[in-house]
Short mmCIF file of C-alpha atoms in Angstrom, two decimals:
data_model
loop_
_atom_site.label_atom_id
_atom_site.label_comp_id
_atom_site.label_asym_id
_atom_site.label_seq_id
_atom_site.Cartn_x
_atom_site.Cartn_y
_atom_site.Cartn_z
CA MET U 21 -69.61 -121.59 -15.54
CA THR U 22 -67.74 -119.81 -18.30
CA PRO U 23 -63.89 -120.28 -18.08
CA LEU U 24 -62.30 -117.27 -16.43
CA ILE U 25 -59.05 -117.61 -18.52
CA GLN U 26 -60.42 -118.04 -21.92
CA PRO U 27 -58.10 -119.01 -24.88
CA GLU U 28 -58.71 -115.94 -26.76
CA LEU U 29 -57.75 -113.51 -23.93
CA VAL U 30 -54.31 -115.43 -23.52
CA GLU U 31 -53.73 -115.23 -27.47
CA LYS U 32 -54.78 -111.33 -27.51
CA GLU U 33 -52.25 -110.91 -24.24
CA CYS U 34 -49.54 -112.70 -26.42
CA GLU U 35 -50.23 -110.62 -29.31
CA ARG U 36 -49.60 -107.70 -27.75
CA TRP U 37 -46.16 -108.72 -25.77
CA SER U 38 -45.16 -109.86 -28.90
CA LYS U 39 -45.76 -106.59 -30.60
CA GLU U 40 -43.54 -105.15 -27.63
CA GLY U 41 -40.60 -107.37 -29.05
CA VAL U 42 -41.20 -110.17 -26.68
CA ASN U 43 -40.64 -113.96 -27.64
CA VAL U 44 -43.69 -115.20 -26.48
CA THR U 45 -45.62 -118.01 -28.53
CA PHE U 46 -49.45 -119.11 -28.16
CA GLU U 47 -50.04 -122.56 -28.47
CA ILE U 48 -53.42 -124.87 -27.84
CA ARG U 49 -54.16 -128.49 -28.87
CA ASP U 50 -57.74 -129.91 -30.05
CA ASN U 51 -57.87 -132.50 -27.58
CA ARG U 52 -57.40 -133.84 -23.84
CA ASN U 53 -55.79 -137.13 -24.86
CA GLY U 54 -53.40 -137.53 -21.86
CA TYR U 55 -55.02 -134.83 -19.83
CA LYS U 56 -52.23 -132.46 -18.30
CA ALA U 57 -49.40 -135.04 -19.28
CA GLY U 58 -50.58 -135.11 -22.86
CA ALA U 59 -50.85 -131.26 -22.73
CA LEU U 60 -47.31 -131.23 -21.64
CA ARG U 61 -45.88 -133.50 -23.57
CA GLU U 62 -47.62 -131.81 -26.77
CA GLY U 63 -45.82 -128.56 -25.70
CA MET U 64 -42.54 -129.94 -25.29
CA LYS U 65 -42.83 -131.29 -28.93
CA HIS U 66 -42.50 -127.52 -30.60
CA SER U 67 -39.16 -126.84 -32.40
CA TYR U 68 -38.37 -123.61 -30.15
CA VAL U 69 -38.32 -125.94 -27.30
CA LYS U 70 -35.03 -127.21 -28.71
CA GLN U 71 -33.37 -123.82 -28.14
CA CYS U 72 -34.20 -123.72 -24.44
CA ASP U 73 -32.68 -125.40 -21.49
CA TYR U 74 -35.33 -124.80 -18.77
CA VAL U 75 -38.92 -124.78 -18.99
CA ALA U 76 -41.07 -123.11 -16.30
CA ILE U 77 -44.64 -124.34 -15.78
CA PHE U 78 -48.03 -122.73 -14.18
CA ASP U 79 -51.40 -123.75 -13.53
CA ALA U 80 -53.56 -121.47 -15.04
CA ASP U 81 -54.71 -119.62 -11.51
CA PHE U 82 -50.83 -119.14 -10.41
CA GLN U 83 -49.55 -115.76 -10.56
CA PRO U 84 -45.44 -115.79 -10.26
CA ASP U 85 -43.83 -112.58 -9.39
CA PRO U 86 -41.77 -110.61 -11.77
CA ASP U 87 -38.58 -112.05 -10.20
CA PHE U 88 -39.78 -115.93 -10.22
CA LEU U 89 -37.16 -116.77 -12.93
CA LEU U 90 -34.34 -114.57 -11.38
CA ARG U 91 -35.34 -116.73 -7.81
CA THR U 92 -34.96 -120.21 -9.60
CA VAL U 93 -32.85 -120.67 -12.67
CA PRO U 94 -29.40 -119.47 -10.78
CA PHE U 95 -29.73 -122.71 -9.04
CA LEU U 96 -30.21 -124.83 -12.14
CA ILE U 97 -27.37 -123.06 -14.00
CA HIS U 98 -24.84 -123.67 -10.89
CA ASN U 99 -25.63 -127.38 -9.95
CA PRO U 100 -25.56 -129.54 -12.84
CA LYS U 101 -27.31 -132.51 -10.81
CA LEU U 102 -30.17 -130.22 -10.26
CA ALA U 103 -33.05 -131.29 -12.46
CA LEU U 104 -35.71 -129.03 -10.40
CA VAL U 105 -36.35 -125.87 -8.35
CA GLN U 106 -39.93 -125.71 -6.77
CA GLY U 107 -41.73 -123.26 -5.42
CA ARG U 108 -44.33 -122.60 -2.45
CA TRP U 109 -48.27 -122.14 -2.95
CA GLU U 110 -49.73 -119.27 -1.12
CA PHE U 111 -53.42 -118.59 -1.85
CA VAL U 112 -55.27 -115.51 -2.47
CA ASN U 113 -58.76 -116.94 -1.39
CA ALA U 114 -57.90 -118.44 1.68
CA ASP U 115 -60.64 -116.54 3.70
CA GLN U 116 -62.98 -117.13 1.73
CA CYS U 117 -65.04 -119.79 3.51
CA MET U 118 -64.15 -122.37 6.45
CA MET U 119 -62.97 -125.19 3.99
CA THR U 120 -60.63 -123.11 2.31
CA ARG U 121 -58.94 -122.01 5.47
CA LEU U 122 -58.86 -126.06 6.71
CA GLN U 123 -57.17 -126.75 2.97
CA GLU U 124 -54.67 -124.08 3.65
CA MET U 125 -53.77 -125.54 7.16
CA SER U 126 -53.17 -128.97 5.57
CA LEU U 127 -51.31 -127.58 2.50
CA SER U 128 -49.13 -125.43 4.42
CA TYR U 129 -47.93 -128.17 6.25
CA HIS U 130 -47.12 -129.81 3.39
CA PHE U 131 -44.99 -127.16 2.35
CA THR U 132 -43.47 -126.08 5.07
CA VAL U 133 -42.69 -129.71 6.44
CA GLU U 134 -43.03 -132.67 4.12
CA GLN U 135 -41.56 -130.60 0.93
CA GLN U 136 -38.72 -128.94 3.19
CA VAL U 137 -37.85 -132.33 4.89
CA GLY U 138 -37.67 -134.21 1.58
CA SER U 139 -35.48 -131.43 0.02
CA SER U 140 -32.97 -130.83 2.79
CA THR U 141 -32.53 -134.50 3.82
CA PHE U 142 -32.90 -136.22 0.32
CA ALA U 143 -33.16 -133.63 -2.42
CA PHE U 144 -36.52 -135.81 -3.28
CA PHE U 145 -39.94 -134.64 -3.13
CA GLY U 146 -42.98 -134.78 -5.50
CA PHE U 147 -43.06 -131.97 -7.87
CA ASN U 148 -46.14 -130.21 -7.47
CA GLY U 149 -47.19 -130.00 -11.06
CA THR U 150 -47.18 -126.21 -10.95
CA ALA U 151 -44.60 -123.36 -9.73
CA GLY U 152 -41.43 -125.03 -10.51
CA VAL U 153 -38.59 -124.89 -13.28
CA TRP U 154 -37.38 -128.16 -14.72
CA ARG U 155 -34.44 -128.56 -16.53
CA ILE U 156 -35.15 -129.84 -19.80
CA SER U 157 -32.59 -132.56 -20.48
CA ALA U 158 -33.16 -134.42 -17.18
CA LEU U 159 -37.30 -134.21 -18.30
CA ASN U 160 -36.18 -136.11 -21.24
CA GLU U 161 -33.63 -137.97 -20.08
CA SER U 162 -36.17 -139.34 -17.37
CA GLY U 163 -38.70 -140.46 -20.02
CA GLY U 164 -40.91 -137.07 -20.08
CA TRP U 165 -44.37 -137.00 -19.38
CA ASN U 166 -46.37 -140.11 -19.10
CA ASP U 167 -50.17 -140.28 -18.31
CA GLN U 168 -50.07 -143.96 -17.08
CA THR U 169 -51.35 -142.57 -13.79
CA THR U 170 -53.41 -139.04 -13.23
CA VAL U 171 -50.36 -137.62 -11.08
CA GLU U 172 -47.83 -137.14 -14.24
CA ASP U 173 -45.91 -134.60 -12.23
CA MET U 174 -45.24 -137.00 -9.20
CA ASP U 175 -44.32 -139.84 -11.91
CA LEU U 176 -41.72 -137.56 -13.51
CA ALA U 177 -40.53 -136.80 -10.03
CA VAL U 178 -39.87 -140.51 -9.18
CA ARG U 179 -38.40 -141.18 -12.61
CA ALA U 180 -36.18 -138.38 -12.50
CA THR U 181 -34.68 -139.42 -8.93
CA LEU U 182 -34.41 -143.03 -10.20
CA ARG U 183 -32.11 -141.50 -12.91
CA GLY U 184 -30.08 -139.64 -10.36
CA TRP U 185 -31.22 -136.27 -10.32
CA LYS U 186 -31.87 -134.10 -7.50
CA PHE U 187 -34.58 -131.84 -6.32
CA LEU U 188 -34.59 -128.35 -4.25
CA TYR U 189 -37.66 -126.64 -2.97
CA ILE U 190 -37.31 -122.97 -1.79
CA ASP U 191 -39.62 -122.52 0.84
CA ASP U 192 -39.57 -118.23 0.64
CA LEU U 193 -40.51 -118.44 -3.04
CA LYS U 194 -44.27 -118.12 -3.03
CA VAL U 195 -46.26 -118.01 -5.82
CA LYS U 196 -49.93 -116.93 -5.63
CA SER U 197 -52.89 -119.62 -6.57
CA GLU U 198 -56.41 -120.28 -5.83
CA LEU U 199 -57.86 -123.12 -3.65
CA PRO U 200 -61.04 -124.80 -4.74
CA CYS U 201 -63.95 -123.29 -2.72
CA SER U 202 -66.64 -125.78 -4.42
CA PHE U 203 -66.88 -129.01 -2.21
CA ASN U 204 -67.75 -131.22 -5.18
CA ALA U 205 -64.53 -129.65 -7.05
CA LEU U 206 -62.41 -130.47 -3.86
CA ARG U 207 -63.77 -133.99 -3.81
CA SER U 208 -62.65 -134.65 -7.26
CA GLN U 209 -59.45 -132.92 -6.43
CA GLN U 210 -58.76 -134.93 -3.35
CA HIS U 211 -59.94 -138.42 -5.46
CA ARG U 212 -57.26 -137.65 -8.13
CA TRP U 213 -54.16 -136.49 -5.10
CA THR U 214 -54.83 -139.88 -3.29
CA CYS U 215 -56.02 -142.28 -6.20
CA GLY U 216 -53.19 -141.00 -8.49
CA PRO U 217 -50.16 -141.77 -5.85
CA ALA U 218 -51.64 -145.24 -4.86
CA ASN U 219 -51.47 -146.32 -8.79
CA LEU U 220 -48.49 -144.71 -9.27
CA PHE U 221 -46.63 -146.84 -6.15
CA ARG U 222 -48.18 -149.98 -7.77
CA LYS U 223 -46.33 -149.20 -10.78
CA MET U 224 -43.41 -148.01 -9.77
CA ALA U 225 -42.43 -149.43 -6.41
CA GLY U 226 -40.11 -152.38 -7.86
CA GLN U 227 -38.36 -149.94 -9.89
CA ILE U 228 -37.50 -148.25 -7.14
CA ILE U 229 -36.24 -151.14 -5.33
CA ARG U 230 -34.08 -152.24 -8.32
CA SER U 231 -32.58 -148.76 -8.93
CA GLU U 232 -28.88 -148.74 -9.11
CA ASN U 233 -28.80 -144.83 -8.86
CA VAL U 234 -30.22 -144.51 -5.44
CA SER U 235 -28.92 -145.01 -2.22
CA VAL U 236 -30.53 -147.54 -0.01
CA GLY U 237 -31.54 -144.72 2.42
CA LYS U 238 -33.05 -142.94 -0.55
CA LYS U 239 -35.05 -145.91 -1.42
CA LEU U 240 -36.21 -146.61 1.99
CA TYR U 241 -37.25 -143.02 2.00
CA MET U 242 -39.01 -143.05 -0.90
CA ILE U 243 -40.65 -146.50 -0.40
CA TYR U 244 -41.40 -146.38 3.16
CA SER U 245 -41.64 -142.56 4.21
CA PHE U 246 -42.81 -140.93 0.81
CA PHE U 247 -45.42 -143.57 -0.36
CA PHE U 248 -45.98 -146.00 2.16
CA MET U 249 -46.57 -144.02 5.26
CA ARG U 250 -47.65 -140.77 3.87
CA LYS U 251 -49.83 -141.94 0.89
CA ILE U 252 -51.15 -145.41 2.04
CA VAL U 253 -51.22 -145.68 5.92
CA ALA U 254 -52.07 -142.40 6.55
CA HIS U 255 -55.38 -142.41 5.06
CA VAL U 256 -56.30 -145.70 6.33
CA LEU U 257 -55.55 -145.55 9.62
CA THR U 258 -57.17 -141.85 10.26
CA PHE U 259 -60.49 -143.79 8.45
CA GLY U 260 -59.92 -147.35 9.77
CA PHE U 261 -58.94 -146.35 13.58
CA TYR U 262 -60.92 -143.11 14.19
CA CYS U 263 -64.14 -143.60 12.21
CA VAL U 264 -64.78 -147.30 12.50
CA ILE U 265 -62.23 -149.24 15.22
CA LEU U 266 -62.26 -146.36 18.15
CA PRO U 267 -66.29 -146.09 17.69
CA ALA U 268 -67.13 -149.79 18.12
CA THR U 269 -65.21 -149.63 21.08
CA VAL U 270 -68.00 -148.24 23.21
CA MET U 271 -70.00 -151.39 22.42
CA PHE U 272 -67.11 -153.73 23.70
CA PRO U 273 -66.32 -152.80 27.12
CA GLU U 274 -63.43 -155.57 27.25
CA VAL U 275 -61.52 -153.80 24.59
CA THR U 276 -59.69 -150.72 25.83
CA VAL U 277 -57.48 -148.39 23.73
CA PRO U 278 -54.39 -146.71 25.16
CA LYS U 279 -54.90 -143.28 25.78
CA TRP U 280 -51.55 -142.38 24.29
CA ALA U 281 -52.82 -143.99 20.71
CA ALA U 282 -56.37 -142.61 20.75
CA PHE U 283 -55.40 -139.03 22.18
CA TYR U 284 -51.82 -138.20 23.17
CA LEU U 285 -50.13 -139.00 19.64
CA PRO U 286 -52.92 -137.51 17.38
CA SER U 287 -52.70 -134.26 19.68
CA LEU U 288 -48.76 -134.29 19.31
CA ILE U 289 -49.42 -134.65 15.39
CA THR U 290 -51.71 -132.06 15.05
CA LEU U 291 -50.10 -129.44 16.63
CA PHE U 292 -47.28 -130.07 14.11
CA ILE U 293 -50.18 -129.23 11.66
CA ALA U 294 -50.58 -126.17 13.22
CA ILE U 295 -46.60 -124.86 12.49
CA GLY U 296 -47.73 -124.45 9.03
CA ARG U 297 -50.25 -121.82 9.35
CA LEU U 298 -50.10 -120.53 13.18
CA ARG U 299 -53.28 -118.19 11.87
CA SER U 300 -55.46 -120.91 11.99
CA ILE U 301 -54.40 -122.80 15.27
CA HIS U 302 -57.84 -121.77 16.65
CA LEU U 303 -59.39 -124.08 13.53
CA LEU U 304 -57.44 -127.06 14.71
CA ALA U 305 -60.63 -128.95 16.25
CA PHE U 306 -62.43 -128.16 13.10
CA TRP U 307 -59.66 -129.41 10.60
CA VAL U 308 -59.56 -132.79 12.75
CA LEU U 309 -63.18 -133.36 12.29
CA PHE U 310 -63.02 -132.33 8.65
CA GLU U 311 -60.18 -134.75 7.70
CA ASN U 312 -61.82 -137.24 9.32
CA ALA U 313 -64.70 -136.84 7.21
CA MET U 314 -62.61 -136.92 4.18
CA SER U 315 -60.56 -140.25 5.03
CA LEU U 316 -63.75 -142.03 3.68
CA LEU U 317 -63.33 -140.45 0.28
CA ARG U 318 -59.65 -141.01 0.45
CA THR U 319 -59.65 -144.24 1.59
CA LYS U 320 -61.96 -145.26 -1.44
CA ALA U 321 -59.79 -143.29 -4.10
CA LEU U 322 -56.81 -145.14 -2.11
CA VAL U 323 -58.20 -148.77 -2.95
CA MET U 324 -59.19 -147.61 -6.55
CA GLY U 325 -55.41 -147.06 -7.00
CA LEU U 326 -53.88 -149.95 -5.50
CA LEU U 327 -56.11 -152.27 -7.36
CA GLU U 328 -56.29 -150.35 -10.54
CA THR U 329 -60.09 -150.27 -10.73
CA GLY U 330 -62.85 -148.08 -11.16
CA ARG U 331 -62.17 -144.69 -11.66
CA VAL U 332 -58.40 -144.94 -11.10
CA GLN U 333 -57.83 -142.71 -14.52
CA GLU U 334 -60.52 -139.99 -14.00
CA TRP U 335 -59.10 -136.50 -14.39
CA VAL U 336 -61.82 -133.89 -13.78
CA VAL U 337 -60.48 -130.19 -13.99
CA THR U 338 -60.52 -128.81 -10.65
CA GLU U 339 -63.07 -125.84 -11.18
CA LYS U 340 -61.76 -122.19 -9.31
CA LEU U 341 -63.63 -118.88 -9.68
CA GLY U 342 -61.18 -116.64 -9.81
CA ASP U 343 -59.44 -113.93 -7.53
CA GLY U 344 -62.20 -111.66 -8.44
CA LEU U 345 -64.60 -113.58 -6.74
CA LYS U 346 -63.21 -112.23 -3.27
CA THR U 347 -64.93 -108.84 -4.31
CA LYS U 348 -67.26 -108.04 -6.62
CA LEU U 349 -68.29 -111.47 -7.98
CA ILE U 350 -68.89 -113.03 -4.80
CA ALA U 351 -72.61 -111.86 -4.84
CA GLN U 352 -73.26 -113.55 -8.29
CA VAL U 353 -72.40 -117.09 -7.00
CA PRO U 354 -75.95 -118.66 -6.72
CA ARG U 355 -76.61 -119.78 -3.02
CA GLU U 356 -76.15 -123.65 -1.70
CA ASN U 357 -79.89 -124.10 -1.74
CA HIS U 358 -80.02 -123.72 -5.46
CA VAL U 359 -78.05 -126.95 -5.99
CA ARG U 360 -79.73 -129.88 -6.70
CA PHE U 361 -80.28 -132.28 -3.65
CA ARG U 362 -78.82 -135.34 -5.63
CA GLU U 363 -76.16 -133.57 -6.38
CA ARG U 364 -74.94 -132.65 -3.07
CA VAL U 365 -75.55 -135.75 -1.21
CA HIS U 366 -72.80 -138.32 -0.34
CA LEU U 367 -74.46 -141.20 0.92
CA LEU U 368 -71.25 -143.31 2.38
CA GLU U 369 -70.53 -140.26 4.51
CA LEU U 370 -74.02 -140.11 5.61
CA LEU U 371 -73.82 -144.12 6.44
CA VAL U 372 -70.90 -143.32 8.54
CA GLY U 373 -72.47 -140.41 10.33
CA ALA U 374 -75.31 -142.21 11.28
CA TYR U 375 -72.58 -145.13 12.78
CA LEU U 376 -70.80 -142.51 14.63
CA LEU U 377 -74.30 -141.15 15.91
CA PHE U 378 -75.29 -144.56 16.86
CA CYS U 379 -71.89 -145.31 18.68
CA GLY U 380 -72.35 -141.94 20.37
CA CYS U 381 -75.68 -142.62 21.86
CA TYR U 382 -74.51 -146.20 23.18
CA ASP U 383 -71.41 -144.77 24.86
CA ILE U 384 -74.03 -142.03 26.47
CA ILE U 385 -76.48 -144.70 27.53
CA PHE U 386 -74.04 -147.46 28.34
CA GLY U 387 -70.53 -146.28 28.22
CA LYS U 388 -68.41 -145.17 31.22
CA ASN U 389 -65.98 -142.93 29.65
CA THR U 390 -66.56 -139.71 27.62
CA LEU U 391 -65.83 -140.93 24.32
CA TYR U 392 -69.30 -139.73 23.12
CA VAL U 393 -68.46 -136.31 23.06
CA TYR U 394 -65.87 -137.02 20.07
CA LEU U 395 -68.21 -139.50 18.38
CA LEU U 396 -71.05 -136.64 18.20
CA LEU U 397 -69.03 -134.19 17.07
CA GLN U 398 -67.00 -136.59 14.09
CA SER U 399 -70.93 -137.63 13.85
CA THR U 400 -72.13 -134.10 12.69
CA ALA U 401 -68.75 -133.78 10.50
CA PHE U 402 -70.10 -136.66 8.32
CA PHE U 403 -73.55 -135.20 8.02
CA VAL U 404 -72.40 -132.16 7.17
CA VAL U 405 -70.18 -133.18 4.64
CA GLY U 406 -72.74 -135.88 3.39
CA PHE U 407 -75.36 -133.18 3.04
CA GLY U 408 -72.92 -131.10 1.03
CA PHE U 409 -73.09 -128.06 3.54
CA VAL U 410 -69.53 -127.14 3.16
CA GLY U 411 -67.55 -124.69 0.95
CA LYS U 412 -69.34 -122.73 -1.88
CA TYR U 413 -71.74 -124.06 -4.55
CA VAL U 414 -70.11 -123.68 -8.09
CA PRO U 415 -72.55 -124.23 -11.16
CA ALA U 416 -71.57 -126.77 -13.63
CA SER U 417 -69.18 -125.84 -16.51
CA SER U 418 -71.19 -124.51 -19.44
#
C-alpha cells in the first residue's frame, strides 16, 4: 500500500507555509535505527530545538485543532513541576467496521477511566506517544528518548516520574485520529502494546522501587495497579481463566466456580467499560467475545516481554488507510477473499476455538448447566479471529 502521507507532499506543504512567514522546517532521516524513539531522538538534536521550551508530538494520522497549543502550553507555563500535557484520542473511522467500533470501546475506557484516574490521583499515567506536549527540559533531564523497549513513550513517562515530574491529562482536549481497520495491523499493534509494557516492567521495576523522588503510595500505584494488574494480570486472567480453566470445568463436575467470579464480577467490569462509549453499549457482548479471543495474542506477547525473547523488539508500523477511505476510497479496497489463505489464518486461535467447541459439546451431552452457551459463542469468536474474518483487508505496503 502506498503511504497516504508521502514525504514529498509534507515538504511542499512546509515550503508553502514557510513562504507565508511561518517558521517551519521539514526534516527526515535516512534510516530506521531505534524506530520511533530513534526518530524522536534524532529530531531533538537539531540546533533550532535549543530555542524551544516545549515539543508537541503527533503521529502522522492525527489531526489537532488549531487551538491545541493554546489549550496545552499554558498549563506547562504556569506549573513548573508539570512535564507533560496529554490530550484524548478521537477516531474519524470508528464506524468503519465492527472491529473499529470494538477498538473505540476499549480505548474510550482507557482514556475516560485509566488516564483520567492516573492524572487526577497520582499525576502519573503512560504517555500515549502522540497528542501530547512535553517540557523539553523535563524530557532531557529524564534521559531523552530510549529505544530499550518498543514503548518509548511509556518508558519516558516512567523515567520522568522517577525524577519527580508530574503529568496532566485533559479529557475534553480531543484530537482526531484513525483506528487500524486491518486485523493484521491490529494484531501487530496489540503485540507491541502488550509486549512493550511487560518488557519495560521487567527493566524498570527495580528502579521504581529504589526511587527516592516518588512516594510509597505512588510506587505502589505504578508497580501494582499500572503495571502488574493492568499490563500483566489482566491478560493472563482473561485467557487463562475464561478460555482455559472455566471451559475445562465442564469435564470435572466436582470443580465448581463461584458465580460471582465467573459472571457477576466480569459483568460489573464490562458495564464500567460501557461508560467510556455509551453509544456502543449494545455491542458489549461482541466486545467481550472479541477481547477474550485477542487475549491469546496478548498473553503470548506478554510472555515474550517478560522473558525478553522472541519478537520482543519487533516494531511493525500500524498501517492505516486514511480518512478518505470512509467515502470515495472504500470501493478501492480489495475484498477479504483476495488475501492469501495462509496470511489470514492464525493456527493457535483455531486450536483454542476447537478446544472451546469440544468443551461446549461435552457440556451439552454430559453437563448439568448452561455454560455451553458461552462456550459455543466464544469458540465461534476464536474461529472468526483464527480465520481472519474480522476487520478489512489492507494490501501489503509497497
